[in-house]
C-alpha cells in the first residue's frame, strides 16, 4: 500500500514537473514569437519610414548631392547627372552638339542674369519665399515680349540636364533670330531657393508635387510680367514640374474673366505627373511585384505620413490639397462656346511621354490630356491638347532601366532632332 502511494506521488511530481517544463517551453516560444512579430513590425515601419522619405523628403543629403552632381552642368556642357549616372555619357554627345563656348555667349550678346523672385501668395499658400532663377536674354535683341519658363522635376535643379538640354535646343534654333527670352526657375526646397525648415521632417524639407509649388510658378509669371515686361508666356516643364504647371494653369485662370486675352498661352509637358497617388503607387508595385504586398506597404507609408505630418495643411500623403488630376477634375469649366460672334482664344497644352516610362507611367498623360482637351475656361477661352506618346529605342531603355530613372524623360535624348522639332513647332504655333 505504502509502495503504491509513493509511486503515485512520484508519478504526480514527474507529471507536474513535465507540465512546468512544457509551460516554460511554451512561454519561451511565445516570447520568441512576440519578439519575431515585433521585429517584423519594426522592420515594416522602418521600411515605410524610409520609403516615405524617398517619396517626399528633400533632405540635406539630396540637396547637397544635387548641387555637387549638377554644379558643372550648364549651357557650356554636361559633366554629370543628378539621378542617372548612365546619362552622363549621352550628355557628352550632346555637349559636342549643342553646348556653347564662353566665347559664343559673348559674341552673340547673350546675357545670363541670376534673379531672385517671390512666389505668389494665395488662399492656401500664405508664406512668401525667395526663389532662385536664371534669366537669359540678348543684349542687342531685347524687344521680344515672349518668354519661356523652364520648370524642373523632383530633386532636380535649374541646371539639370533635362532642363538645360531643351533650353539649348531653343537657343541654338533662335541664335540669330532671338525670338524668346528664357527663365529657368528653382522651386521651393530645391537648389538655391528657400528651404522650408518650418514644415520639415526631422529638418528635411517636404515636396508636395505641385500642391504648394504652383505658387512658385505663378510668382515667376508675375515677375516676368511686372518686372521684365513680358506679355506672352510659355512653359516647358517635366515630371513633378509638369504637376506644378498643370495646377498653375488651373489656378491662373480660376477667376474665368470673360473676354480675356491669355498671356499664358502654351505649356509643353514632358512626362508630367498627373495623379501623384497613381505614380507613387506604381513605384511601390514595380518594386514589390505583388498587389497585396504593394497595398500593404503603400498603406504603411500613408500611416507614417499621418504620424509625422498630420498637421500639414496640404496633406501628409497624396492626393494633396492641390492634386493635378483632382484640380482639373474639379475645375468649373464652361459648357461650351455659346457666343458665336466672339473670337475664341486657345491655350495649347502638349504632352510628350515615353511609353516605356516606369517612374511616371504614361497613364498620367492619358488622364490629364483627356480631362483638358477641348475644355472651355470661359466662353472665350478654350484649352486644346496635343500629344506624342513614343517608344524609346532599346539603347536608351537599357541605358536607364538599371537605375533610378527607369526610362523617365528619355525621349529628348533618344531622338534629339525629333524632340527638338516637336518643341520648336509647338511654341511657334501657339506663341505666334
Tab-separated table of C-alpha atoms in Angstrom:
chain	number	residue	atom	x	y	z
A	1	UNK	CA	0.000	0.000	0.000
A	2	UNK	CA	2.780	2.362	1.014
A	3	UNK	CA	4.810	1.453	-2.072
A	4	UNK	CA	1.830	2.138	-4.339
A	5	UNK	CA	1.185	5.512	-2.686
A	6	UNK	CA	4.823	6.514	-3.033
A	7	UNK	CA	4.784	5.509	-6.687
A	8	UNK	CA	1.679	7.592	-7.327
A	9	UNK	CA	3.279	10.625	-5.670
A	10	UNK	CA	6.387	10.230	-7.780
A	11	UNK	CA	4.333	9.991	-10.932
A	12	UNK	CA	2.365	13.049	-9.895
A	13	UNK	CA	5.565	15.005	-9.241
A	14	UNK	CA	7.003	13.939	-12.575
A	15	UNK	CA	3.812	14.963	-14.317
A	16	UNK	CA	3.821	18.355	-12.619
A	17	UNK	CA	7.493	18.793	-13.448
A	18	UNK	CA	6.807	17.886	-17.089
A	19	UNK	CA	3.920	20.333	-17.214
A	20	UNK	CA	6.174	23.055	-15.800
A	21	UNK	CA	8.798	22.324	-18.448
A	22	UNK	CA	6.187	22.430	-21.171
A	23	UNK	CA	4.828	25.687	-19.759
A	24	UNK	CA	8.327	27.189	-19.684
A	25	UNK	CA	8.924	25.983	-23.235
A	26	UNK	CA	5.574	27.393	-24.313
A	27	UNK	CA	6.389	30.737	-22.688
A	28	UNK	CA	9.768	30.810	-24.408
A	29	UNK	CA	8.139	30.063	-27.762
A	30	UNK	CA	5.560	32.753	-27.119
A	31	UNK	CA	8.260	35.272	-26.244
A	32	UNK	CA	10.245	34.339	-29.328
A	33	UNK	CA	7.089	34.707	-31.421
A	34	UNK	CA	6.341	38.112	-29.876
A	35	UNK	CA	9.914	39.263	-30.480
A	36	UNK	CA	9.754	37.954	-34.055
A	37	UNK	CA	6.458	39.733	-34.717
A	38	UNK	CA	7.875	42.855	-33.086
A	39	UNK	CA	10.918	42.704	-35.364
A	40	UNK	CA	8.712	42.278	-38.424
A	41	UNK	CA	6.555	45.251	-37.411
A	42	UNK	CA	9.649	47.323	-36.643
A	43	UNK	CA	11.194	46.432	-39.999
A	44	UNK	CA	7.883	47.188	-41.731
A	45	UNK	CA	7.586	50.604	-40.095
A	46	UNK	CA	11.255	51.442	-40.703
A	47	UNK	CA	10.912	50.431	-44.339
A	48	UNK	CA	7.777	52.544	-44.704
A	49	UNK	CA	9.542	55.455	-42.990
A	50	UNK	CA	12.435	55.119	-45.427
A	51	UNK	CA	10.016	54.902	-48.366
A	52	UNK	CA	8.148	58.000	-47.161
A	53	UNK	CA	11.392	59.977	-47.145
A	54	UNK	CA	12.271	58.541	-50.543
A	55	UNK	CA	8.974	59.775	-51.970
A	56	UNK	CA	8.703	63.216	-50.373
A	57	UNK	CA	11.768	64.272	-48.421
A	58	UNK	CA	14.186	66.895	-49.735
A	59	UNK	CA	16.899	66.204	-47.201
A	60	UNK	CA	20.264	67.892	-46.945
A	61	UNK	CA	21.749	64.730	-48.407
A	62	UNK	CA	19.760	65.101	-51.604
A	63	UNK	CA	20.182	68.874	-51.603
A	64	UNK	CA	23.979	68.643	-51.397
A	65	UNK	CA	24.078	65.730	-53.822
A	66	UNK	CA	22.048	67.737	-56.307
A	67	UNK	CA	24.433	70.683	-56.063
A	68	UNK	CA	27.551	68.535	-56.365
A	69	UNK	CA	26.295	66.499	-59.287
A	70	UNK	CA	24.746	69.413	-61.162
A	71	UNK	CA	27.183	72.228	-60.480
A	72	UNK	CA	29.094	71.685	-63.710
A	73	UNK	CA	26.011	71.278	-65.903
A	74	UNK	CA	25.256	74.441	-67.826
A	75	UNK	CA	24.838	75.773	-71.331
A	76	UNK	CA	28.568	75.102	-71.650
A	77	UNK	CA	28.011	71.355	-71.348
A	78	UNK	CA	27.221	68.434	-69.057
A	79	UNK	CA	29.628	66.720	-66.718
A	80	UNK	CA	27.212	64.749	-64.571
A	81	UNK	CA	23.571	63.973	-63.917
A	82	UNK	CA	21.821	64.083	-60.570
A	83	UNK	CA	19.973	60.752	-60.673
A	84	UNK	CA	21.008	58.756	-63.734
A	85	UNK	CA	24.764	58.212	-63.961
A	86	UNK	CA	24.449	56.428	-67.308
A	87	UNK	CA	23.055	59.553	-68.947
A	88	UNK	CA	26.270	61.496	-68.489
A	89	UNK	CA	27.687	59.502	-71.406
A	90	UNK	CA	24.741	60.612	-73.541
A	91	UNK	CA	25.312	64.102	-72.156
A	92	UNK	CA	28.831	64.131	-73.541
A	93	UNK	CA	27.433	63.589	-77.026
A	94	UNK	CA	25.038	66.494	-76.629
A	95	UNK	CA	27.798	68.665	-75.195
A	96	UNK	CA	29.615	68.418	-78.503
A	97	UNK	CA	26.440	69.050	-80.469
A	98	UNK	CA	24.607	71.814	-78.595
A	99	UNK	CA	26.743	73.338	-75.838
A	100	UNK	CA	28.028	76.909	-76.102
A	101	UNK	CA	31.535	78.110	-75.515
A	102	UNK	CA	32.035	81.229	-73.368
A	103	UNK	CA	33.257	82.999	-76.490
A	104	UNK	CA	29.996	82.230	-78.319
A	105	UNK	CA	27.969	83.703	-75.479
A	106	UNK	CA	29.939	86.945	-75.693
A	107	UNK	CA	29.908	87.067	-79.491
A	108	UNK	CA	26.142	86.560	-79.635
A	109	UNK	CA	25.438	89.154	-76.913
A	110	UNK	CA	23.688	86.654	-74.653
A	111	UNK	CA	23.117	87.815	-71.078
A	112	UNK	CA	22.612	85.319	-68.242
A	113	UNK	CA	21.251	87.042	-65.143
A	114	UNK	CA	20.801	85.390	-61.761
A	115	UNK	CA	17.489	86.620	-60.420
A	116	UNK	CA	15.518	86.338	-57.187
A	117	UNK	CA	11.724	86.483	-57.178
A	118	UNK	CA	8.919	85.566	-54.783
A	119	UNK	CA	6.114	83.087	-55.006
A	120	UNK	CA	2.588	84.454	-55.267
A	121	UNK	CA	0.632	84.439	-52.006
A	122	UNK	CA	-2.658	82.568	-52.436
A	123	UNK	CA	-5.553	81.380	-50.291
A	124	UNK	CA	-3.733	78.150	-49.447
A	125	UNK	CA	-0.081	79.269	-49.698
A	126	UNK	CA	0.460	82.128	-47.250
A	127	UNK	CA	4.238	82.245	-46.862
A	128	UNK	CA	6.466	84.435	-49.047
A	129	UNK	CA	9.720	82.772	-50.129
A	130	UNK	CA	12.839	83.862	-52.001
A	131	UNK	CA	13.157	81.757	-55.146
A	132	UNK	CA	16.111	81.403	-57.463
A	133	UNK	CA	16.127	81.771	-61.224
A	134	UNK	CA	18.323	82.290	-64.264
A	135	UNK	CA	17.036	84.821	-66.808
A	136	UNK	CA	18.545	84.633	-70.298
A	137	UNK	CA	18.209	87.484	-72.789
A	138	UNK	CA	20.013	89.035	-75.747
A	139	UNK	CA	21.551	92.465	-75.272
A	140	UNK	CA	21.038	93.603	-78.877
A	141	UNK	CA	17.676	91.922	-79.486
A	142	UNK	CA	15.776	92.928	-76.385
A	143	UNK	CA	12.476	93.849	-77.992
A	144	UNK	CA	10.842	90.435	-77.635
A	145	UNK	CA	7.861	90.157	-75.294
A	146	UNK	CA	7.839	86.379	-75.422
A	147	UNK	CA	9.377	84.239	-72.711
A	148	UNK	CA	9.556	80.525	-71.934
A	149	UNK	CA	9.739	79.391	-68.298
A	150	UNK	CA	11.567	76.109	-67.742
A	151	UNK	CA	10.425	74.108	-64.699
A	152	UNK	CA	12.479	71.206	-63.304
A	153	UNK	CA	11.301	67.987	-61.651
A	154	UNK	CA	11.601	66.396	-58.202
A	155	UNK	CA	15.095	66.694	-56.643
A	156	UNK	CA	16.354	68.456	-59.752
A	157	UNK	CA	17.810	71.943	-60.259
A	158	UNK	CA	17.732	74.619	-62.950
A	159	UNK	CA	20.990	73.275	-64.393
A	160	UNK	CA	19.753	69.694	-64.568
A	161	UNK	CA	20.477	68.067	-67.924
A	162	UNK	CA	16.725	67.646	-68.582
A	163	UNK	CA	16.192	71.403	-68.260
A	164	UNK	CA	19.427	72.600	-69.861
A	165	UNK	CA	19.097	70.390	-72.937
A	166	UNK	CA	15.653	71.742	-74.030
A	167	UNK	CA	16.992	75.243	-73.362
A	168	UNK	CA	19.922	74.567	-75.683
A	169	UNK	CA	17.560	73.246	-78.366
A	170	UNK	CA	15.732	76.579	-78.358
A	171	UNK	CA	18.786	78.813	-78.011
A	172	UNK	CA	20.562	77.139	-80.918
A	173	UNK	CA	17.475	77.364	-83.102
A	174	UNK	CA	16.951	81.090	-82.480
A	175	UNK	CA	20.536	82.223	-82.013
A	176	UNK	CA	20.343	84.696	-84.907
A	177	UNK	CA	16.640	85.493	-84.675
A	178	UNK	CA	16.269	85.819	-80.887
A	179	UNK	CA	12.582	85.017	-80.590
A	180	UNK	CA	12.224	84.209	-76.886
A	181	UNK	CA	13.772	85.056	-73.555
A	182	UNK	CA	14.115	82.224	-71.042
A	183	UNK	CA	13.649	81.890	-67.287
A	184	UNK	CA	14.851	78.741	-65.551
A	185	UNK	CA	13.429	78.547	-62.031
A	186	UNK	CA	14.120	76.502	-58.927
A	187	UNK	CA	11.013	75.554	-56.982
A	188	UNK	CA	10.934	75.852	-53.198
A	189	UNK	CA	13.259	73.485	-51.321
A	190	UNK	CA	15.330	72.914	-54.466
A	191	UNK	CA	18.680	74.340	-55.467
A	192	UNK	CA	19.280	77.838	-54.143
A	193	UNK	CA	15.618	78.606	-53.449
A	194	UNK	CA	14.393	78.912	-49.865
A	195	UNK	CA	14.192	75.735	-47.834
A	196	UNK	CA	11.044	75.470	-45.697
A	197	UNK	CA	12.548	74.446	-42.372
A	198	UNK	CA	9.311	75.219	-40.524
A	199	UNK	CA	7.478	72.384	-42.312
A	200	UNK	CA	10.323	69.895	-42.295
A	201	UNK	CA	10.567	66.206	-41.453
A	202	UNK	CA	13.399	65.994	-38.937
A	203	UNK	CA	14.989	69.002	-40.609
A	204	UNK	CA	14.263	67.739	-44.124
A	205	UNK	CA	12.019	69.804	-46.386
A	206	UNK	CA	8.953	68.241	-47.924
A	207	UNK	CA	7.741	68.162	-51.549
A	208	UNK	CA	4.021	68.353	-52.314
A	209	UNK	CA	4.260	67.638	-56.061
A	210	UNK	CA	2.819	70.985	-57.096
A	211	UNK	CA	0.281	71.477	-54.297
A	212	UNK	CA	2.307	74.377	-52.869
A	213	UNK	CA	4.893	74.697	-55.617
A	214	UNK	CA	2.295	76.045	-58.057
A	215	UNK	CA	2.512	79.393	-56.240
A	216	UNK	CA	6.234	79.472	-57.107
A	217	UNK	CA	5.433	79.252	-60.816
A	218	UNK	CA	2.694	81.872	-60.508
A	219	UNK	CA	5.275	84.085	-58.799
A	220	UNK	CA	7.630	83.577	-61.738
A	221	UNK	CA	4.864	84.660	-64.142
A	222	UNK	CA	4.161	87.754	-62.037
A	223	UNK	CA	7.894	88.570	-62.001
A	224	UNK	CA	8.150	88.331	-65.781
A	225	UNK	CA	5.077	90.470	-66.402
A	226	UNK	CA	5.689	93.115	-63.769
A	227	UNK	CA	9.491	93.431	-63.783
A	228	UNK	CA	10.511	92.229	-67.230
A	229	UNK	CA	7.578	93.452	-69.309
A	230	UNK	CA	6.748	90.074	-70.856
A	231	UNK	CA	3.284	89.679	-72.400
A	232	UNK	CA	3.379	86.183	-73.957
A	233	UNK	CA	4.369	83.334	-71.667
A	234	UNK	CA	5.103	79.724	-72.477
A	235	UNK	CA	6.084	76.949	-70.085
A	236	UNK	CA	8.320	73.944	-70.584
A	237	UNK	CA	8.076	71.515	-67.656
A	238	UNK	CA	8.903	67.918	-66.863
A	239	UNK	CA	7.973	65.309	-64.267
A	240	UNK	CA	6.951	66.992	-60.972
A	241	UNK	CA	7.352	70.324	-62.756
A	242	UNK	CA	4.531	69.144	-65.017
A	243	UNK	CA	2.278	68.703	-61.978
A	244	UNK	CA	3.229	72.197	-60.813
A	245	UNK	CA	2.400	73.598	-64.260
A	246	UNK	CA	-0.961	71.853	-64.587
A	247	UNK	CA	-2.099	73.148	-61.196
A	248	UNK	CA	-0.751	76.622	-62.055
A	249	UNK	CA	-2.753	76.671	-65.282
A	250	UNK	CA	-5.985	75.982	-63.429
A	251	UNK	CA	-5.203	78.460	-60.655
A	252	UNK	CA	-4.093	81.154	-63.104
A	253	UNK	CA	-7.416	81.181	-64.937
A	254	UNK	CA	-9.555	80.321	-61.922
A	255	UNK	CA	-11.431	83.638	-61.937
A	256	UNK	CA	-12.529	82.936	-65.503
A	257	UNK	CA	-12.927	86.550	-66.622
A	258	UNK	CA	-14.763	86.928	-69.915
A	259	UNK	CA	-13.059	88.426	-72.983
A	260	UNK	CA	-9.553	87.933	-71.645
A	261	UNK	CA	-6.565	87.776	-73.927
A	262	UNK	CA	-4.478	84.962	-72.462
A	263	UNK	CA	-0.854	85.774	-71.710
A	264	UNK	CA	-0.120	82.212	-70.562
A	265	UNK	CA	-0.514	80.725	-73.997
A	266	UNK	CA	1.126	77.317	-74.122
A	267	UNK	CA	2.603	74.549	-71.966
A	268	UNK	CA	4.897	71.773	-73.186
A	269	UNK	CA	4.934	68.882	-70.697
A	270	UNK	CA	7.482	66.079	-70.728
A	271	UNK	CA	6.424	63.015	-68.701
A	272	UNK	CA	4.258	65.029	-66.293
A	273	UNK	CA	2.849	63.732	-63.024
A	274	UNK	CA	-0.937	63.978	-63.273
A	275	UNK	CA	-2.045	61.624	-60.487
A	276	UNK	CA	0.523	61.695	-57.675
A	277	UNK	CA	-1.143	58.756	-55.947
A	278	UNK	CA	-1.071	56.619	-59.082
A	279	UNK	CA	2.572	57.500	-59.771
A	280	UNK	CA	3.868	56.690	-56.305
A	281	UNK	CA	1.810	53.512	-56.004
A	282	UNK	CA	3.237	52.357	-59.318
A	283	UNK	CA	6.768	52.768	-57.931
A	284	UNK	CA	5.876	50.570	-54.933
A	285	UNK	CA	4.233	47.962	-57.137
A	286	UNK	CA	7.223	47.944	-59.512
A	287	UNK	CA	9.425	47.117	-56.528
A	288	UNK	CA	7.148	44.572	-54.812
A	289	UNK	CA	5.657	42.872	-57.896
A	290	UNK	CA	2.562	41.851	-55.906
A	291	UNK	CA	-0.681	43.786	-55.499
A	292	UNK	CA	-1.419	42.686	-51.917
A	293	UNK	CA	2.113	43.389	-50.687
A	294	UNK	CA	2.103	46.702	-52.566
A	295	UNK	CA	-1.152	47.755	-50.890
A	296	UNK	CA	0.220	46.705	-47.501
A	297	UNK	CA	3.386	48.782	-47.999
A	298	UNK	CA	1.545	51.766	-49.512
A	299	UNK	CA	-0.871	51.878	-46.574
A	300	UNK	CA	2.104	51.739	-44.211
A	301	UNK	CA	3.734	54.701	-45.957
A	302	UNK	CA	0.454	56.580	-45.610
A	303	UNK	CA	0.392	55.715	-41.887
A	304	UNK	CA	3.934	57.037	-41.399
A	305	UNK	CA	2.946	60.277	-43.083
A	306	UNK	CA	-0.065	60.591	-40.834
A	307	UNK	CA	2.092	60.063	-37.747
A	308	UNK	CA	4.779	62.605	-38.600
A	309	UNK	CA	2.930	65.070	-40.879
A	310	UNK	CA	-0.655	65.038	-39.635
A	311	UNK	CA	-0.810	68.840	-39.157
A	312	UNK	CA	0.343	69.743	-42.664
A	313	UNK	CA	-2.300	71.933	-44.332
A	314	UNK	CA	-1.697	70.483	-47.785
A	315	UNK	CA	-1.871	66.915	-46.513
A	316	UNK	CA	0.604	64.261	-45.422
A	317	UNK	CA	0.033	61.939	-48.367
A	318	UNK	CA	-1.425	62.158	-51.892
A	319	UNK	CA	-3.788	63.275	-53.082
A	320	UNK	CA	-2.577	66.557	-51.605
A	321	UNK	CA	-4.759	69.635	-51.225
A	322	UNK	CA	-3.983	70.635	-54.809
A	323	UNK	CA	-3.586	67.426	-56.780
A	324	UNK	CA	-3.151	67.947	-60.551
A	325	UNK	CA	-5.776	65.389	-61.542
A	326	UNK	CA	-8.326	66.470	-58.948
A	327	UNK	CA	-7.687	70.170	-59.536
A	328	UNK	CA	-8.522	69.749	-63.217
A	329	UNK	CA	-11.410	67.387	-62.493
A	330	UNK	CA	-12.977	69.821	-60.013
A	331	UNK	CA	-12.478	72.910	-62.169
A	332	UNK	CA	-15.733	74.589	-63.157
A	333	UNK	CA	-15.309	74.561	-66.932
A	334	UNK	CA	-17.853	76.318	-69.118
A	335	UNK	CA	-20.187	74.011	-71.002
A	336	UNK	CA	-19.376	75.305	-74.460
A	337	UNK	CA	-18.674	78.312	-76.615
A	338	UNK	CA	-22.161	79.809	-76.691
A	339	UNK	CA	-21.143	83.204	-78.122
A	340	UNK	CA	-20.974	82.638	-81.864
A	341	UNK	CA	-19.743	86.128	-82.718
A	342	UNK	CA	-16.849	86.095	-80.260
A	343	UNK	CA	-13.293	85.120	-81.122
A	344	UNK	CA	-12.176	82.147	-79.078
A	345	UNK	CA	-8.607	82.256	-77.757
A	346	UNK	CA	-6.757	78.997	-77.319
A	347	UNK	CA	-4.388	77.736	-74.648
A	348	UNK	CA	-2.284	74.889	-76.035
A	349	UNK	CA	-1.033	72.067	-73.816
A	350	UNK	CA	1.254	69.388	-75.265
A	351	UNK	CA	2.031	66.041	-73.599
A	352	UNK	CA	5.268	64.267	-74.546
A	353	UNK	CA	5.718	60.899	-72.851
A	354	UNK	CA	7.665	57.685	-73.344
A	355	UNK	CA	5.567	54.523	-73.477
A	356	UNK	CA	8.407	52.835	-71.577
A	357	UNK	CA	8.289	55.233	-68.596
A	358	UNK	CA	8.161	53.279	-65.342
A	359	UNK	CA	8.854	56.075	-62.865
A	360	UNK	CA	5.922	58.210	-64.085
A	361	UNK	CA	3.658	55.862	-66.089
A	362	UNK	CA	2.222	57.177	-69.331
A	363	UNK	CA	-1.278	56.820	-67.875
A	364	UNK	CA	-0.574	60.188	-66.220
A	365	UNK	CA	-0.540	61.921	-69.604
A	366	UNK	CA	-3.581	59.961	-70.785
A	367	UNK	CA	-5.551	61.122	-67.748
A	368	UNK	CA	-4.775	64.834	-67.835
A	369	UNK	CA	-4.803	65.254	-71.613
A	370	UNK	CA	-8.278	63.703	-71.807
A	371	UNK	CA	-9.517	65.884	-68.943
A	372	UNK	CA	-8.255	69.094	-70.570
A	373	UNK	CA	-8.870	68.613	-74.279
A	374	UNK	CA	-11.452	70.960	-75.814
A	375	UNK	CA	-12.490	72.315	-72.418
A	376	UNK	CA	-13.629	75.932	-72.146
A	377	UNK	CA	-12.265	78.065	-69.333
A	378	UNK	CA	-14.987	80.500	-70.324
A	379	UNK	CA	-16.907	81.325	-73.478
A	380	UNK	CA	-13.853	82.998	-74.989
A	381	UNK	CA	-11.037	80.746	-73.821
A	382	UNK	CA	-10.502	77.131	-74.839
A	383	UNK	CA	-7.842	74.541	-73.987
A	384	UNK	CA	-6.521	72.425	-76.819
A	385	UNK	CA	-4.221	69.462	-76.170
A	386	UNK	CA	-1.787	67.592	-78.376
A	387	UNK	CA	0.443	64.648	-77.591
A	388	UNK	CA	3.323	62.474	-78.651
A	389	UNK	CA	3.470	59.068	-76.988
A	390	UNK	CA	6.514	57.260	-78.327
A	391	UNK	CA	8.581	54.214	-77.533
A	392	UNK	CA	12.212	54.910	-76.810
A	393	UNK	CA	14.857	52.832	-78.537
A	394	UNK	CA	16.370	49.749	-76.938
A	395	UNK	CA	19.643	51.606	-76.407
A	396	UNK	CA	18.015	54.363	-74.381
A	397	UNK	CA	15.952	51.928	-72.342
A	398	UNK	CA	18.967	49.813	-71.484
A	399	UNK	CA	20.833	52.939	-70.514
A	400	UNK	CA	18.354	53.985	-67.868
A	401	UNK	CA	16.279	50.995	-66.783
A	402	UNK	CA	19.014	49.759	-64.482
A	403	UNK	CA	18.903	52.835	-62.275
A	404	UNK	CA	16.541	55.240	-60.614
A	405	UNK	CA	15.220	56.966	-63.739
A	406	UNK	CA	13.537	53.940	-65.321
A	407	UNK	CA	13.113	55.412	-68.835
A	408	UNK	CA	11.756	58.666	-67.445
A	409	UNK	CA	12.128	61.861	-69.541
A	410	UNK	CA	14.193	59.866	-72.031
A	411	UNK	CA	12.714	60.988	-75.362
A	412	UNK	CA	14.782	64.179	-75.576
A	413	UNK	CA	17.921	62.027	-75.547
A	414	UNK	CA	16.557	59.131	-77.540
A	415	UNK	CA	15.916	61.188	-80.686
A	416	UNK	CA	17.030	64.741	-80.021
A	417	UNK	CA	16.225	66.082	-83.508
A	418	UNK	CA	12.635	64.828	-83.469
A	419	UNK	CA	12.138	66.074	-79.909
A	420	UNK	CA	13.625	69.472	-80.740
A	421	UNK	CA	11.339	69.833	-83.771
A	422	UNK	CA	8.262	68.988	-81.686
A	423	UNK	CA	9.238	71.655	-79.157
A	424	UNK	CA	10.033	74.325	-81.711
A	425	UNK	CA	6.902	73.715	-83.803
A	426	UNK	CA	4.706	73.722	-80.710
A	427	UNK	CA	5.941	77.070	-79.406
A	428	UNK	CA	5.975	78.565	-82.908
A	429	UNK	CA	2.297	77.741	-83.405
A	430	UNK	CA	0.981	78.896	-80.050
A	431	UNK	CA	3.216	81.924	-79.446
A	432	UNK	CA	2.917	83.480	-82.889
